[in-house]
XYZ file of C-alpha atoms in Angstrom:
556
model
C -15.296 59.313 32.022
C -16.149 56.394 34.320
C -14.523 55.902 37.749
C -12.114 53.227 36.439
C -10.768 55.464 33.715
C -10.427 58.308 36.187
C -8.544 56.343 38.852
C -6.188 54.523 36.474
C -5.339 57.358 34.144
C -2.001 59.151 34.013
C -1.815 62.389 36.002
C 0.129 65.548 35.308
C 2.497 66.910 37.933
C 0.082 69.645 39.130
C -2.679 67.036 39.412
C -0.427 64.770 41.481
C 0.362 67.630 43.899
C -3.336 68.353 44.341
C -4.069 64.668 44.976
C -1.298 64.450 47.622
C -2.749 67.474 49.401
C -6.245 65.941 49.285
C -4.988 62.658 50.709
C -3.077 64.388 53.487
C -6.144 66.434 54.360
C -8.158 63.200 54.397
C -5.702 61.660 56.882
C -5.909 64.786 59.014
C -9.706 64.709 58.772
C -9.918 61.075 59.909
C -7.502 61.830 62.778
C -9.662 64.760 63.866
C -12.786 62.603 63.549
C -11.303 59.910 65.826
C -10.232 62.514 68.418
C -13.550 64.375 68.499
C -15.607 61.168 68.742
C -13.835 59.983 71.882
C -10.650 58.187 70.863
C -9.353 55.013 69.276
C -11.758 52.645 71.070
C -14.556 53.597 68.643
C -14.906 52.320 65.029
C -14.219 55.699 63.447
C -10.527 54.781 63.207
C -11.423 52.392 60.347
C -12.165 55.454 58.194
C -8.393 55.698 57.706
C -8.611 52.794 55.245
C -10.294 55.110 52.721
C -7.351 57.520 52.060
C -4.925 54.556 52.292
C -6.823 52.575 49.636
C -7.155 55.671 47.426
C -3.437 56.374 47.731
C -2.647 52.806 46.680
C -5.029 52.986 43.718
C -3.799 56.385 42.502
C -0.063 56.201 43.258
C 0.549 52.455 43.397
C 1.795 50.369 46.309
C 4.489 52.920 47.258
C 1.901 55.646 47.655
C -0.307 53.264 49.644
C 2.536 52.405 52.024
C 3.446 56.059 52.636
C -0.111 57.126 53.461
C -0.543 53.962 55.571
C 2.518 54.844 57.653
C 1.366 58.448 58.058
C -2.110 57.265 59.048
C -0.669 54.685 61.453
C 1.450 57.310 63.190
C -1.450 59.784 63.243
C -3.571 57.241 65.116
C -0.580 55.910 67.051
C 1.457 57.063 70.142
C -0.436 60.272 70.946
C -3.972 59.083 70.147
C -5.590 57.878 73.451
C -7.902 54.943 73.732
C -10.408 57.342 75.312
C -10.186 61.090 75.320
C -12.421 61.165 78.415
C -10.123 59.053 80.635
C -6.887 59.945 78.886
C -5.897 56.244 78.769
C -3.167 55.777 76.156
C -2.657 52.830 73.801
C -0.055 50.198 74.250
C 2.696 50.368 71.640
C 1.828 46.913 70.269
C -1.716 48.115 69.510
C -0.873 51.022 67.218
C 2.081 49.144 65.628
C -0.241 46.217 64.848
C -2.835 48.667 63.429
C -0.159 50.354 61.308
C 0.834 46.936 59.945
C -2.741 46.400 58.767
C -2.792 49.885 57.262
C 0.405 49.094 55.336
C -1.009 45.737 54.205
C -4.121 47.452 52.831
C -1.969 50.097 51.104
C 0.245 47.423 49.521
C -2.721 45.305 48.348
C -4.554 48.347 46.962
C -1.384 49.501 45.228
C -0.583 46.104 43.728
C -4.166 45.730 42.550
C -4.001 49.180 41.036
C -0.649 48.523 39.340
C -1.933 45.239 37.909
C -5.129 46.867 36.671
C -3.176 49.767 35.232
C -0.830 47.433 33.355
C -3.793 45.408 32.073
C -5.635 48.521 30.901
C -2.471 49.760 29.200
C -2.139 46.378 27.508
C -5.729 46.616 26.291
C -5.041 50.107 24.996
C -2.017 48.833 23.094
C -3.961 45.918 21.650
C -6.758 48.261 20.590
C -4.213 50.431 18.759
C -1.968 47.788 17.203
C -2.335 45.100 14.575
C -1.519 41.810 16.278
C -0.072 40.162 13.158
C 2.200 42.845 11.705
C 2.755 44.576 15.093
C 2.108 47.887 13.336
C -0.134 50.593 14.830
C -3.661 50.325 13.457
C -6.318 52.676 12.106
C -7.397 53.798 15.591
C -3.806 54.708 16.437
C -3.499 56.716 13.235
C -6.731 58.588 13.930
C -5.526 59.447 17.437
C -2.154 60.555 16.098
C -3.789 62.797 13.501
C -6.078 64.268 16.155
C -3.097 64.984 18.394
C -1.203 66.705 15.558
C -4.334 68.630 14.591
C -4.924 69.834 18.160
C -1.473 71.379 18.407
C -1.451 72.744 14.848
C 1.380 70.498 13.686
C -0.405 69.182 10.592
C -0.050 72.500 8.808
C 3.128 73.774 10.465
C 5.165 70.600 9.853
C 3.742 69.830 6.374
C 2.552 66.289 7.027
C 1.822 64.112 3.993
C -0.200 60.889 4.241
C 0.357 58.046 1.775
C -1.982 55.037 1.773
C -1.401 51.786 -0.096
C -4.219 49.384 -0.987
C -3.759 45.792 -2.178
C -6.587 45.436 -4.686
C -6.132 41.838 -5.807
C -6.382 40.445 -2.292
C -9.139 37.963 -3.154
C -7.096 36.471 -6.003
C -4.007 36.266 -3.792
C -5.876 34.559 -0.975
C -7.465 32.114 -3.411
C -4.078 31.182 -4.829
C -1.841 31.239 -1.741
C -4.085 31.163 1.335
C -5.083 33.749 3.913
C -1.570 34.371 5.252
C -0.307 35.864 1.998
C -1.837 39.310 2.649
C -0.325 39.423 6.146
C 3.092 38.532 4.728
C 2.896 41.209 2.034
C 1.682 43.844 4.493
C 4.502 42.980 6.887
C 7.158 43.243 4.155
C 5.647 46.463 2.798
C 5.522 47.983 6.280
C 9.174 47.155 6.922
C 10.161 48.557 3.527
C 8.406 51.857 4.276
C 10.047 52.139 7.684
C 13.469 51.600 6.104
C 13.036 54.095 3.256
C 16.198 56.169 2.838
C 15.861 59.943 3.427
C 12.450 59.550 5.113
C 11.175 58.805 8.622
C 7.516 57.875 8.181
C 5.241 56.438 10.856
C 3.679 53.313 9.339
C 0.210 51.978 10.206
C -1.916 49.037 9.101
C -5.294 50.661 8.668
C -7.111 47.720 7.075
C -6.523 44.054 6.298
C -5.135 45.020 2.895
C -4.121 48.634 3.472
C -1.118 50.483 4.869
C -0.649 54.151 5.689
C 2.603 56.080 6.024
C 2.684 59.489 7.716
C 5.538 61.643 6.395
C 6.570 64.846 8.224
C 8.188 67.886 6.608
C 7.065 67.270 3.019
C 6.574 70.457 1.004
C 3.858 70.669 -1.644
C 6.340 70.408 -4.509
C 7.880 67.266 -2.972
C 4.691 65.187 -2.816
C 5.071 63.716 -6.315
C 8.641 62.679 -5.490
C 7.471 60.998 -2.294
C 4.790 59.092 -4.207
C 7.347 57.909 -6.765
C 9.705 56.790 -3.984
C 6.869 54.903 -2.285
C 5.969 53.179 -5.548
C 9.605 52.156 -5.992
C 9.646 50.855 -2.407
C 6.359 48.938 -2.610
C 7.132 46.808 -5.636
C 4.463 44.968 -7.603
C 6.414 41.712 -7.295
C 6.455 40.635 -3.656
C 8.045 37.589 -2.081
C 5.941 34.929 -0.384
C 7.349 31.528 0.618
C 10.190 31.851 -1.897
C 7.682 32.699 -4.634
C 7.322 35.957 -6.527
C 3.674 37.062 -6.476
C 2.075 39.946 -8.349
C 0.497 42.594 -6.132
C -1.971 44.979 -7.755
C -1.434 47.944 -5.425
C -2.625 51.523 -5.720
C -1.371 54.485 -3.719
C -3.286 57.550 -2.580
C -1.682 60.709 -1.215
C -3.145 63.520 0.911
C -1.522 66.786 2.001
C -2.722 67.222 5.590
C -2.989 70.996 5.533
C -6.781 71.154 5.771
C -7.110 71.983 9.459
C -10.901 72.100 9.200
C -11.090 68.380 8.363
C -11.203 65.836 11.173
C -8.942 62.737 11.084
C -11.699 60.452 9.764
C -12.289 62.857 6.877
C -8.561 62.967 6.095
C -8.533 59.172 5.829
C -11.600 59.403 3.619
C -9.623 61.717 1.327
C -6.950 59.014 1.089
C -9.604 56.455 0.139
C -10.869 58.814 -2.551
C -7.339 59.172 -3.922
C -6.933 55.385 -4.099
C -10.306 55.028 -5.824
C -9.292 57.698 -8.319
C -6.000 55.916 -9.045
C -7.920 52.699 -9.614
C -10.427 54.417 -11.865
C -7.742 56.133 -13.963
C -5.705 52.891 -14.085
C -2.654 54.636 -12.644
C -0.425 53.450 -9.814
C -0.995 56.508 -7.643
C -3.041 59.673 -7.245
C -2.828 62.691 -4.944
C -6.118 63.958 -3.542
C -7.541 67.347 -4.505
C -10.722 69.015 -3.321
C -12.055 69.054 -6.887
C -11.850 65.269 -7.082
C -13.863 64.887 -3.875
C -16.531 67.236 -5.162
C -16.774 65.367 -8.467
C -17.054 62.005 -6.707
C -19.793 63.320 -4.417
C -21.741 64.574 -7.436
C -21.155 61.270 -9.216
C -22.456 59.250 -6.266
C -25.504 61.491 -6.026
C -26.113 61.002 -9.743
C -25.757 57.219 -9.453
C -28.386 57.223 -6.715
C -30.890 58.578 -9.272
C -30.274 56.027 -12.033
C -32.849 53.472 -10.875
C -35.457 56.177 -10.290
C -34.710 57.635 -13.722
C -35.262 54.283 -15.421
C -38.550 53.750 -13.556
C -39.764 57.286 -14.379
C -38.978 57.008 -18.081
C -36.196 59.598 -18.046
C -33.933 57.271 -20.062
C -34.580 56.836 -23.766
C -32.828 55.549 -26.871
C -31.695 57.524 -29.889
C -30.626 55.986 -33.175
C -27.927 57.041 -35.656
C -27.789 55.461 -39.131
C -24.767 53.629 -40.541
C -24.268 53.935 -44.289
C -22.333 52.180 -47.022
C -19.796 54.790 -48.125
C -19.867 53.887 -51.813
C -23.624 53.614 -52.328
C -24.927 55.809 -49.522
C -27.428 53.104 -48.526
C -28.407 52.665 -44.895
C -27.498 49.177 -43.715
C -28.042 49.586 -39.976
C -28.328 51.893 -36.974
C -26.514 52.375 -33.688
C -28.624 52.651 -30.544
C -27.377 55.329 -28.136
C -28.730 55.786 -24.606
C -29.787 59.245 -23.475
C -30.814 60.533 -20.014
C -33.065 63.547 -19.721
C -32.968 64.458 -16.039
C -36.035 66.402 -14.835
C -33.798 69.002 -13.126
C -30.333 68.700 -14.699
C -31.501 68.319 -18.285
C -29.590 66.127 -20.737
C -26.827 64.065 -19.135
C -24.135 62.609 -21.380
C -23.549 58.822 -21.233
C -19.893 59.326 -20.275
C -21.110 61.046 -17.094
C -22.830 57.949 -15.714
C -21.888 54.818 -17.684
C -18.246 54.503 -16.415
C -19.357 54.689 -12.771
C -22.259 52.331 -13.365
C -19.841 49.749 -14.797
C -18.235 49.457 -11.354
C -21.535 48.620 -9.685
C -24.632 46.491 -10.149
C -26.329 49.475 -11.807
C -24.784 48.516 -15.156
C -26.970 45.416 -15.312
C -30.088 47.565 -14.788
C -28.991 49.948 -17.526
C -28.063 47.060 -19.838
C -31.437 45.402 -19.277
C -33.189 48.695 -20.059
C -31.142 49.216 -23.249
C -31.559 45.635 -24.486
C -35.295 45.628 -23.836
C -35.862 49.038 -25.438
C -33.756 48.246 -28.510
C -35.122 44.753 -29.115
C -38.708 45.981 -28.597
C -38.044 48.826 -31.069
C -36.496 46.411 -33.574
C -39.608 44.234 -33.389
C -41.821 47.295 -33.871
C -39.843 48.447 -36.902
C -40.025 44.993 -38.458
C -43.807 45.049 -38.030
C -43.695 48.332 -40.002
C -41.602 46.678 -42.715
C -38.319 48.327 -41.674
C -35.575 45.704 -41.375
C -32.282 47.111 -40.098
C -29.560 45.640 -37.950
C -29.370 47.564 -34.659
C -26.045 47.953 -32.842
C -25.891 48.142 -29.050
C -22.847 49.412 -27.145
C -21.570 47.046 -24.465
C -18.294 46.562 -22.620
C -16.323 43.594 -21.435
C -17.746 44.352 -17.980
C -21.281 43.943 -19.354
C -20.479 40.609 -20.951
C -19.051 39.239 -17.711
C -22.010 40.323 -15.606
C -23.814 37.184 -14.366
C -26.899 36.539 -16.475
C -26.129 39.048 -19.263
C -26.163 36.555 -22.168
C -29.233 34.732 -20.860
C -31.057 38.044 -20.442
C -30.323 38.872 -24.102
C -31.528 35.461 -25.306
C -34.712 35.754 -23.240
C -35.523 39.182 -24.691
C -34.988 37.965 -28.257
C -37.472 35.145 -27.633
C -39.946 37.455 -25.897
C -40.099 39.905 -28.805
C -39.584 37.248 -31.516
C -36.523 38.917 -32.986
C -33.763 36.860 -34.599
C -30.253 37.325 -33.246
C -28.939 38.318 -36.695
C -30.702 41.695 -36.375
C -28.681 42.587 -33.264
C -25.078 43.752 -33.255
C -23.006 44.176 -30.079
C -20.344 46.879 -30.234
C -17.644 46.166 -27.654
C -15.372 49.002 -26.553
C -11.795 48.012 -27.345
C -10.343 49.347 -24.094
C -12.379 46.909 -21.980
C -11.035 43.800 -23.722
C -7.752 43.825 -21.836
C -9.298 42.324 -18.685
C -10.455 38.685 -18.559
C -10.026 38.352 -22.318
C -10.490 34.576 -22.282
C -13.821 34.876 -20.454
C -14.935 37.625 -22.852
C -14.094 35.449 -25.857
C -16.080 32.574 -24.365
C -19.134 34.811 -23.899
C -18.856 36.216 -27.426
C -18.674 32.740 -28.949
C -21.846 31.881 -27.051
C -23.552 34.972 -28.524
C -22.381 34.422 -32.101
C -23.890 30.934 -32.026
C -27.220 32.780 -31.750
C -26.223 34.692 -34.961
C -25.595 37.924 -33.019
C -23.019 40.098 -34.777
C -20.000 41.398 -32.832
C -17.895 44.475 -33.664
C -14.998 46.321 -32.006
C -15.910 49.906 -31.098
C -13.496 52.872 -30.777
C -10.689 50.907 -32.424
C -7.279 52.551 -31.993
C -7.941 54.158 -28.593
C -7.874 51.082 -26.364
C -5.262 48.756 -24.983
C -6.183 45.402 -26.491
C -3.361 43.330 -27.842
C -3.448 42.423 -31.533
C -2.724 38.832 -30.535
C -6.319 38.612 -29.238
C -8.093 40.222 -32.184
C -7.865 37.185 -34.421
C -9.417 35.071 -31.638
C -12.455 37.330 -31.274
C -15.526 36.366 -33.346
C -15.891 39.881 -34.772
C -17.342 41.053 -38.096
C -16.468 44.751 -38.069
C -13.885 47.275 -36.805
C -15.145 50.764 -35.927
C -12.447 53.442 -36.273
C -12.766 56.011 -33.489
C -13.961 59.488 -34.423
C -10.887 61.187 -32.921
C -8.933 59.936 -35.947
C -11.682 60.452 -38.516
C -12.589 64.085 -37.816
C -9.144 65.400 -38.771
C -8.903 63.510 -42.078
C -7.168 63.975 -44.429
C -5.084 66.853 -43.021
C -3.752 65.010 -39.955
C -1.023 62.733 -41.287
C -0.763 60.584 -38.137
C -4.518 60.064 -38.029
C -4.456 59.142 -41.713
C -1.865 56.437 -41.067
C -3.933 54.974 -38.213
C -7.126 54.917 -40.283
C -5.318 53.360 -43.244
C -3.789 50.689 -40.994
C -7.186 49.901 -39.463
C -8.814 49.510 -42.889
C -6.001 47.265 -44.136
C -6.142 45.195 -40.928
C -9.892 44.686 -41.353
C -9.416 43.662 -44.982
C -6.678 41.187 -44.087
C -8.903 39.702 -41.373
C -11.790 39.363 -43.814
C -14.086 41.741 -41.911
C -15.596 45.154 -42.592
C -14.457 48.598 -41.388
C -16.601 51.538 -40.281
C -15.521 55.118 -39.586
C -17.236 57.080 -36.816
C -17.555 60.859 -36.751
C -17.765 61.531 -40.490
C -18.613 65.230 -40.587
C -17.239 66.681 -43.844
C -17.123 65.796 -47.512
C -13.325 65.740 -47.190
C -13.615 63.030 -44.501
C -15.936 61.046 -46.744
C -13.787 61.329 -49.867
C -10.632 60.227 -48.071
C -12.350 57.256 -46.411
C -13.690 56.118 -49.772
C -10.183 56.386 -51.157
C -8.855 54.209 -48.309
C -11.471 51.561 -49.053
C -13.386 51.939 -45.791
C -16.699 50.093 -46.058
C -19.093 52.008 -43.815
C -19.476 55.315 -42.019
C -21.643 57.226 -39.600
C -21.615 60.813 -38.434
C -23.276 64.203 -38.589
C -22.569 64.478 -42.319
C -25.273 61.875 -42.806
C -27.498 62.245 -39.745
C -27.308 63.000 -36.032
C -28.775 60.559 -33.468
C -32.579 60.761 -33.532
C -35.525 59.480 -31.548
C -37.142 56.304 -32.900
C -40.016 58.067 -34.700
C -37.756 60.839 -36.024
C -35.364 58.231 -37.360
C -38.162 56.461 -39.253
C -39.110 59.784 -40.921
C -35.466 60.432 -41.842
C -35.047 56.884 -43.144
C -38.155 57.126 -45.360
C -36.999 60.418 -46.850
C -33.485 59.025 -47.379
C -34.943 56.033 -49.237
C -36.928 58.401 -51.445
C -33.700 60.307 -52.153
C -31.909 57.075 -53.088
C -34.735 56.154 -55.467
C -34.551 59.578 -57.115
C -30.807 59.125 -57.614
C -31.370 55.614 -58.951
């Protein structure tokens, strides 16, 4: 602590008593010094300015005046000019000196009071958002530390709710930079006025709020989250307009006394990220989620190294005509063989990669590997259309289409031998941009199909606009055929829809003869699954394909 912080800080009552005693002893010490050195005619009397100035700085102008008067009297009527001659002062002398003492005490006190008010103002500014007037992140951290120090976080069951505005860039682009401030201000006021609750509300980021709720039991946290969602509506008012706010809420029970305030806020960020990832409005933090995210981040850090070291490879699974049993194409599936963790499933790293620039690295690897393999197979006389799994996120990555065109030219492969399988669930976002990209690709004769049909959220009104040639029925419906009546209805509807649209249908996950027979009965065109062949390495697939052709010839 520097001298300024020490002098201008607030003192407890015991500390004030000690300081008064010290100042009085200082006055007595200066008085004794003046007496022992020969009297008032020497300069030692000026030492009295020190306790007077300190009194003014520590206790303000009132304290400075009191010590000045005491010091003036101490060096006044009974203090001689010279202790050797015993000559006493004239009254005007010590009164005039006391006046100067008082003046110094007042000036020191006023200076101290002004500095103290200025420092307090700076402290308030450092802990408050100037626009919304709400306490800021620093204030919240200090409040959490205070509650943690006295054990109140656990004893009083505090619950922290954070709200993040995730479409801030779009809002600012449409309405200007003041729109976020206006929404934050209205949200903050709404939280403060929530019935049945008394939360402390903070603005912890430009687009984030936090509400600290006391006395919330574990079983009440879901109710609090629902009430907060109802309070922070998606449609907010701005300049008499109704604007859509894409907000996500994260909740944290503050009963982990081992975690520091910064870590508790990190938990809230994790909860918001989880809500965003799961496409839900809110999520309450759990330790398991944090552990999974840490593992996921560590795994993502190894993707680039894995690609460079050759740990990623492609497997291929054939797609067959259900009536004839002929192979008409293959699906390329990425695999990761980690040197320490072994085989890692695509669903363990692809979803996270899609939210970062890593997806473009993975996509480039997949496209290059598959197109190079297609060229190699064609040199061997094996002409099959190869399907590659992509998402709407892939298509909208800058440079994706151009990268695909460049690779086709590099390996001298025609676009008609490549099929892009787009996961249905990713079509809901930026559908118009996705359609534009797909039209660009189909002009290069690249085939487009909808993968995992029936499990996503795409609207049927968009399907007829998409330049697609095939619908792939997800394996979750196929595996239970024909026993599962609901799954049967979905598969039948998908086949009929494909027929009405003039495109083909393919069933994934065909594993039994019963699956196959029922799909043939429905009129499904194609199938793939373990009944025919599991995904294989490129060379293994060629061996399987040759033997399958021999089998077809024997049947023919």
